[in-house]
């Protein structure tokens, strides 16, 4: 049990904090039984205030930590360290590891949470203290006591610890839900295309059709489309000759109507509904999402048009938390602080969403991507504070989504504050990082590392969206491989006609389906406290599970870029670094979930790029060497004995990054003299398996096929296009005992 005695906080039998001030208190939750000894830390101040900074004491020796912190108002990134002084402001998750002399690991988790109308975050101090900031965002909303401000828990498995803690917190707080308790949007299983990087705000119906047409003709049909920013009726009030001034006002544009702008009304299409109907009928698009900001548009709504007056809007000026400006300032916030935000009356926000979403639904739109969500934390003054305002907007948004769209079709974006995260009762998908930036070569490795680490936390509450990418780009293979492991959606933002189908066809089946893994892709346990971008020695390994196999992606993110915070004085000079590390089947957590009682720990490890096959026991290791910006994906298939004489492990479609994601079912019939292994596998493609012995016959959909079997046990044959609507192939592999 966690305990606080004479200024010492002990978790799991080890001291975590020392010299905690007398004002700090520990409270155990009574609502939920806690096998790990979970508790809350709070503190009391001498006088009420809307913002407190409380010391929790100093970090005891022997601990190293991983912080997920907001480096700018919208987004989190990871950082690692050992001293409390290094914990950045706006830390929203702190995972710590301590090892005994015998090497046994203990993990402690600290989650600053919402407590009434206040929101907590962690930070270090120059005096090497760990502090928590406790703020309401409204000078009129004050307290002198933080009761349940920082949740703490401990255990010997960091992934189990995170899951159990988030589940526990969701029941205690009641303001958000664990991802297992949410409806998952169906579009995640289909390949998508987003208009943003293809057109930016110049998106138009002709361009959308051109993009869909070129992707379909190339064999990667998008069944999911996001019409991003650029479709709405907006205005820039600030008419000035000075171009520099105009550039500052880009983020101050305001919404003036709920319907589409003139680009979507004219000769090419009569209106938005006509366009949506056409692209669904002509290009087989199943799901059309459309973009809008949480508060209407970047600068909110214009307060004067009749279409907006009914929502009682007012112009307000954002006030950022000291924690935000302690890290990186953001150009959008600089603009909004100067020109203000037209905010809708919280009492009318449901009506606003319902009016907009009911219109979009009536013209065939299936869901929305809702952006700029964290701006609410800066607008709490006069509205009861940041938490109250965020929850009012979030609740109204989720209610409108449920009323107007089927399937919980919502993507949350720019929403990495815990005000939003811990207020998401229904929202099931959230962007996991800052945008993919095709013109920034030093940002590519940062993106992959960030989405993987952020998914450790976000993946317990949302399906993390690892964002779009370009299939024709110097980093396309790197991004594509990562998306295959993400457990979330896969979509690109290619310009029409600018595609690399050799990359796309490793992600997308001809019918538009993707092979989505079971969980959020996360760093392996031995990577959690390393810096995979800048320490010059660590590879990034990302693990996930499929129905019948594990998968590990290994990425060399070193040498290609620097973390954007803290800001470095000297510009980064990219270098190529070759790094050697190791990989083990045991890097995949939860293998026992899919193994069954008849597995003895033997695995077949298939390397996608090198097409090599190895046989390893669960805890054995193999060497991996990669140069900067290269990667390899390993399918970890479980070898089982069928009929007492056949050692076999299905790999899946070995022409796809996530080969094992194609497997739907594996059974067998027969006896000790003859055995038939029956597999349902998605296709078409190249089916592969590990088979210690050569089979007699391989058949697909009752037709015998030619197969290859090599000395290392690699069995392979083609799955042609099938006639079934779901493209499931029924495979039978016959063995006879010699």
XYZ file of C-alpha atoms in Angstrom, residues 13 35 38 69 158 213 280 314 488 550 664 704:
12
model
C 7.818 -1.021 -0.539
C -4.697 -4.248 -5.324
C -3.444 3.354 -5.360
C 4.383 16.811 -21.163
C 4.047 -0.777 -16.693
C -9.833 8.855 -58.678
C -19.806 7.942 -52.460
C -19.112 37.242 -27.304
C -5.478 3.112 -35.338
C 2.551 -10.397 -32.133
C -9.005 -14.365 -38.901
C -5.132 -26.955 -54.825
